[in-house]
CSV table of C-alpha atoms in Angstrom, one decimal:
chain,number,residue,atom,x,y,z
A,1,MET,CA,80.0,146.7,37.2
A,2,ARG,CA,83.4,145.3,36.5
A,3,ILE,CA,85.5,143.8,39.2
A,4,ARG,CA,89.1,144.3,38.9
A,5,ALA,CA,91.5,141.3,39.2
A,6,TRP,CA,93.0,142.5,42.4
A,7,ASP,CA,89.5,142.9,44.0
A,8,SER,CA,88.7,139.3,43.1
A,9,VAL,CA,92.0,138.0,44.6
A,10,SER,CA,91.4,140.1,47.7
A,11,THR,CA,87.9,138.8,48.3
A,12,GLY,CA,89.1,135.2,47.8
A,13,ALA,CA,92.0,135.6,50.2
A,14,LEU,CA,89.7,137.1,52.8
A,15,ARG,CA,87.3,134.2,52.5
A,16,ALA,CA,90.1,131.7,52.8
A,17,ALA,CA,91.5,133.4,55.8
A,18,TRP,CA,88.1,133.5,57.4
A,19,LEU,CA,87.6,129.8,56.8
A,20,LEU,CA,91.1,129.0,58.1
A,21,GLY,CA,90.5,131.0,61.2
A,22,LYS,CA,87.2,129.2,61.8
A,23,ALA,CA,89.0,125.8,61.5
A,24,TRP,CA,91.6,126.9,64.0
A,25,VAL,CA,88.9,127.9,66.5
A,26,LEU,CA,87.1,124.6,66.1
A,27,ALA,CA,90.3,122.6,66.5
A,28,ALA,CA,91.2,124.6,69.6
A,29,ALA,CA,87.7,123.9,71.0
A,30,VAL,CA,88.1,120.2,70.4
A,31,LEU,CA,91.5,120.2,72.1
A,32,ILE,CA,90.1,122.0,75.1
A,33,VAL,CA,87.1,119.6,75.5
A,34,ALA,CA,89.5,116.6,75.1
A,35,ALA,CA,91.9,117.9,77.7
A,36,SER,CA,89.0,118.6,80.0
A,37,GLY,CA,87.7,115.1,79.6
A,38,ALA,CA,91.1,113.6,80.2
A,39,SER,CA,91.4,115.6,83.4
A,40,ALA,CA,88.0,114.5,84.6
A,41,ALA,CA,88.9,110.9,84.0
A,42,GLN,CA,92.2,111.1,86.0
A,43,PRO,CA,91.7,108.9,89.1
A,44,ASP,CA,92.5,110.2,92.5
A,45,LEU,CA,95.0,107.5,93.5
A,46,VAL,CA,95.4,108.6,97.1
A,47,ALA,CA,91.6,108.5,97.5
A,48,ILE,CA,91.6,104.9,96.0
A,49,LEU,CA,94.1,103.8,98.6
A,50,ARG,CA,92.1,105.4,101.4
A,51,ALA,CA,89.0,103.6,100.2
A,52,ILE,CA,90.8,100.3,100.2
A,53,ASP,CA,91.9,100.9,103.8
A,54,GLU,CA,88.5,102.1,105.0
A,55,GLN,CA,86.6,99.1,103.7
A,56,SER,CA,89.0,96.6,105.4
A,57,ASN,CA,88.5,98.3,108.8
A,58,PHE,CA,85.9,96.8,111.1
A,59,GLY,CA,85.6,100.0,113.1
A,60,ASP,CA,83.7,99.5,116.3
A,61,PHE,CA,83.1,95.8,115.7
A,62,ASP,CA,85.4,92.9,116.8
A,63,PHE,CA,86.2,90.3,114.2
A,64,SER,CA,86.9,86.6,114.4
A,65,ALA,CA,87.4,83.8,111.9
A,66,VAL,CA,88.9,80.4,111.3
A,67,LEU,CA,91.8,80.4,108.8
A,68,THR,CA,92.7,77.3,106.8
A,69,ILE,CA,96.3,77.8,105.6
A,70,ILE,CA,97.7,75.4,103.1
A,71,THR,CA,101.3,75.7,101.9
A,72,GLN,CA,102.7,73.8,99.0
A,73,ASP,CA,106.5,73.4,98.7
A,74,PRO,CA,108.3,71.5,96.0
A,75,GLU,CA,110.7,70.0,98.5
A,76,LYS,CA,108.7,69.8,101.8
A,77,GLY,CA,105.4,68.9,100.3
A,78,THR,CA,102.0,70.2,101.6
A,79,GLU,CA,101.6,71.6,105.1
A,80,LYS,CA,98.2,72.6,106.6
A,81,PHE,CA,97.5,75.0,109.5
A,82,VAL,CA,94.2,75.8,111.1
A,83,VAL,CA,94.3,79.2,112.9
A,84,ARG,CA,91.8,81.1,115.0
A,85,GLU,CA,92.0,84.8,114.3
A,86,PHE,CA,90.7,87.7,116.5
A,87,ARG,CA,90.9,91.4,115.5
A,88,ARG,CA,90.0,94.7,117.2
A,89,ASP,CA,90.9,97.3,114.6
A,90,ARG,CA,89.9,100.3,116.7
A,91,GLU,CA,92.7,99.4,119.2
A,92,ASN,CA,95.1,98.0,116.7
A,93,LYS,CA,95.1,94.6,118.3
A,94,PHE,CA,94.9,91.0,116.9
A,95,LEU,CA,95.6,87.5,118.0
A,96,LEU,CA,96.4,84.4,115.9
A,97,LEU,CA,96.2,81.1,117.7
A,98,ILE,CA,97.4,77.9,115.9
A,99,GLN,CA,95.0,75.0,116.4
A,100,GLU,CA,96.5,72.5,113.9
A,101,PRO,CA,98.8,70.7,113.4
A,102,LYS,CA,98.9,69.2,116.8
A,103,ALA,CA,102.7,69.6,117.0
A,104,ARG,CA,102.3,73.4,116.9
A,105,MET,CA,99.0,73.8,118.7
A,106,GLY,CA,99.0,76.7,121.2
A,107,GLU,CA,101.5,78.8,119.3
A,108,GLY,CA,100.2,82.3,119.1
A,109,TYR,CA,100.9,85.8,117.7
A,110,LEU,CA,99.6,88.7,119.8
A,111,MET,CA,99.5,92.3,118.5
A,112,ASP,CA,99.0,94.7,121.3
A,113,GLU,CA,99.0,98.2,119.7
A,114,GLU,CA,102.7,98.6,118.6
A,115,ASN,CA,104.1,95.3,119.9
A,116,LEU,CA,103.9,92.0,118.2
A,117,TRP,CA,104.6,88.9,120.3
A,118,PHE,CA,105.1,85.3,119.4
A,119,TYR,CA,104.2,82.7,122.1
A,120,ASP,CA,105.9,79.3,122.3
A,121,PRO,CA,103.9,77.0,124.5
A,122,GLU,CA,106.9,74.6,125.1
A,123,SER,CA,109.0,77.2,126.7
A,124,ARG,CA,106.0,79.2,127.9
A,125,LYS,CA,107.8,82.4,126.8
A,126,PHE,CA,106.9,85.4,124.6
A,127,SER,CA,109.4,86.8,122.2
A,128,HIS,CA,109.2,90.0,120.2
A,129,THR,CA,108.6,89.6,116.4
A,130,SER,CA,107.7,91.8,113.4
A,131,LEU,CA,104.8,92.3,111.1
A,132,LYS,CA,107.4,91.8,108.2
A,133,GLU,CA,108.1,88.2,109.3
A,134,SER,CA,106.7,85.1,107.6
A,135,PHE,CA,103.7,83.6,109.4
A,136,ALA,CA,104.6,80.1,110.7
A,137,GLY,CA,107.0,79.5,107.8
A,138,SER,CA,104.3,80.1,105.1
A,139,ASP,CA,104.3,82.6,102.2
A,140,ALA,CA,102.0,84.8,104.2
A,141,ARG,CA,103.4,87.5,106.5
A,142,ASN,CA,102.1,88.6,109.9
A,143,GLU,CA,101.0,91.9,108.3
A,144,ASP,CA,98.7,90.1,105.9
A,145,PHE,CA,96.3,89.5,108.8
A,146,THR,CA,95.9,93.1,109.9
A,147,GLN,CA,93.8,96.0,108.5
A,148,SER,CA,95.1,97.7,105.4
A,149,SER,CA,97.1,100.9,105.7
A,150,LEU,CA,98.2,101.6,102.2
A,151,ALA,CA,97.4,105.3,102.3
A,152,LYS,CA,99.7,105.8,105.3
A,153,ASP,CA,102.5,103.4,104.2
A,154,TYR,CA,102.8,104.1,100.5
A,155,ARG,CA,102.9,106.8,97.8
A,156,PRO,CA,101.5,106.4,94.3
A,157,THR,CA,104.1,106.9,91.6
A,158,GLY,CA,102.1,106.1,88.5
A,159,TYR,CA,99.1,104.1,87.1
A,160,GLU,CA,97.6,102.7,84.0
A,161,SER,CA,94.1,101.4,83.1
A,162,GLY,CA,93.9,97.7,82.2
A,163,SER,CA,91.9,94.5,82.8
A,164,LEU,CA,92.3,91.4,84.9
A,165,GLY,CA,90.0,88.6,83.7
A,166,ASN,CA,86.6,90.2,83.4
A,167,PHE,CA,87.4,93.2,85.6
A,168,GLU,CA,88.4,96.7,84.6
A,169,VAL,CA,91.2,97.8,86.8
A,170,TYR,CA,93.6,100.5,87.7
A,171,ILE,CA,97.2,99.2,87.8
A,172,ILE,CA,98.9,101.4,90.4
A,173,ASP,CA,102.6,101.6,91.2
A,174,LEU,CA,103.5,102.4,94.9
A,175,GLU,CA,106.7,103.2,96.7
A,176,ALA,CA,107.1,102.9,100.5
A,177,ALA,CA,106.7,106.1,102.5
A,178,HIS,CA,108.9,104.7,105.3
A,179,ASN,CA,111.1,101.6,106.0
A,180,GLU,CA,108.7,99.8,108.5
A,181,VAL,CA,106.9,98.0,105.7
A,182,ALA,CA,108.1,94.6,104.2
A,183,ASP,CA,108.0,95.7,100.6
A,184,PRO,CA,109.8,98.8,99.3
A,185,TYR,CA,107.7,98.7,96.1
A,186,LEU,CA,104.2,97.4,95.2
A,187,ARG,CA,102.1,97.1,92.1
A,188,ILE,CA,98.4,96.6,92.7
A,189,TRP,CA,95.5,95.8,90.4
A,190,VAL,CA,92.4,97.5,91.8
A,191,SER,CA,88.9,97.0,90.4
A,192,LYS,CA,87.4,100.3,89.2
A,193,ASP,CA,83.9,99.7,90.4
A,194,GLU,CA,84.5,98.6,94.0
A,195,ASN,CA,88.2,99.5,94.8
A,196,LEU,CA,89.0,95.9,95.6
A,197,ILE,CA,92.6,94.7,95.3
A,198,LEU,CA,92.6,91.7,92.9
A,199,LYS,CA,96.3,91.2,92.6
A,200,MET,CA,99.4,92.6,94.2
A,201,GLU,CA,103.1,92.2,93.3
A,202,SER,CA,105.8,92.8,95.9
A,203,TYR,CA,109.2,94.1,94.9
A,204,SER,CA,112.6,94.4,96.7
A,205,LEU,CA,114.8,97.6,96.8
A,206,THR,CA,116.3,96.5,93.5
A,207,LYS,CA,112.8,96.1,92.1
A,208,ARG,CA,113.1,92.3,91.9
A,209,LEU,CA,109.7,90.6,92.0
A,210,MET,CA,109.5,88.7,95.3
A,211,ARG,CA,105.9,87.7,95.8
A,212,THR,CA,102.6,87.7,94.0
A,213,ALA,CA,99.3,87.8,95.9
A,214,LEU,CA,95.9,87.0,94.4
A,215,PHE,CA,92.5,87.8,95.9
A,216,PRO,CA,90.0,85.9,93.9
A,217,ASN,CA,87.1,86.0,96.4
A,218,TYR,CA,85.8,88.7,98.7
A,219,VAL,CA,83.1,88.7,101.4
A,220,LYS,CA,81.1,91.6,102.8
A,221,ILE,CA,80.6,91.6,106.5
A,222,GLY,CA,79.0,94.6,108.1
A,223,SER,CA,80.4,97.6,106.3
A,224,ALA,CA,83.7,95.9,105.6
A,225,ILE,CA,84.8,94.0,102.5
A,226,ILE,CA,87.6,91.5,103.0
A,227,PRO,CA,89.2,88.7,101.0
A,228,ARG,CA,87.7,85.3,101.8
A,229,VAL,CA,90.5,83.6,99.8
A,230,MET,CA,94.1,84.8,99.5
A,231,VAL,CA,96.8,83.1,97.5
A,232,PHE,CA,100.5,84.0,98.0
A,233,VAL,CA,103.0,82.9,95.4
A,234,ASP,CA,106.7,82.8,96.1
A,235,GLU,CA,108.4,84.2,93.0
A,236,LEU,CA,111.9,83.0,94.2
A,237,VAL,CA,111.0,79.4,94.7
A,238,GLN,CA,109.2,77.9,91.8
A,239,GLY,CA,106.2,75.9,92.8
A,240,ARG,CA,105.9,77.3,96.3
A,241,ARG,CA,102.6,78.9,97.3
A,242,THR,CA,100.2,79.4,100.2
A,243,GLN,CA,96.5,79.6,100.1
A,244,ILE,CA,94.4,81.0,103.0
A,245,THR,CA,90.6,80.5,103.2
A,246,LEU,CA,88.4,82.2,105.8
A,247,SER,CA,85.4,80.5,107.5
A,248,GLU,CA,83.2,81.0,110.6
A,249,ILE,CA,83.5,84.8,110.1
A,250,SER,CA,81.9,86.8,112.9
A,251,LEU,CA,81.5,90.3,114.2
A,252,ASN,CA,80.4,89.3,117.6
A,253,ALA,CA,81.9,91.3,120.5
A,254,LEU,CA,85.0,89.7,122.1
A,255,PRO,CA,86.0,89.9,125.8
A,256,ASP,CA,88.9,92.3,126.4
A,257,SER,CA,90.8,89.4,127.9
A,258,VAL,CA,91.2,87.8,124.5
A,259,PHE,CA,93.9,90.4,123.6
A,260,THR,CA,96.1,89.6,126.6
A,261,LYS,CA,99.2,87.4,127.2
A,262,ALA,CA,97.3,85.6,129.9
A,263,PHE,CA,94.6,84.5,127.4
A,264,VAL,CA,97.3,83.2,125.0
A,265,GLU,CA,99.0,81.2,127.8
């Protein structure tokens, strides 16, 4: 049987159309799978902040440690403090008592729920201070010694995946949720496997870099994981930095009297 020319063209066109349609279906399927995979890989940034907060909280346990604080200043040289820290996170209380240098021995910072007090042993008086303030003239702030509250204090505005040394990290940008925090903007490097902050950059309202914090070493105590070593770099004064190292870490119960003005005096 003869096949007319138009029949041959029609059959070829139909086959080409069928193949083209099949290719479109396959391409669409690939795009759907890719989109689904991308969605599945999207990190829950708020959940990451909550995890960071939760693992820095000692819950029903009291916490105490000795802090060795060394500040290096290009003009003033090196200054060393030894501080005894006590924390009771469930009641939002902490106490920092300076033991060295001798000239400042007895100075203390007492957090009693919403009030932070500084005690001067020479005048034997308490004065109100803020978590935003520098601790004893170092690059650390009073808030650096409390439990983390990132999920309450900040909102994520973006992120990217990256690496820091040998660690795979999320680099998360944050903006303050209120004006009670020291830094209007933060950028944090968080390890993907354990939700540990390895690096933090603090920015002003004009988004000028003010301070960089590094957390190269962590310790697990009870169910909490906290930095054992913290390094704070002043980005406005070249060569100025403060390192804090924790030792004699304990979760032993503390007397209620520790978190009182009478104890500090």
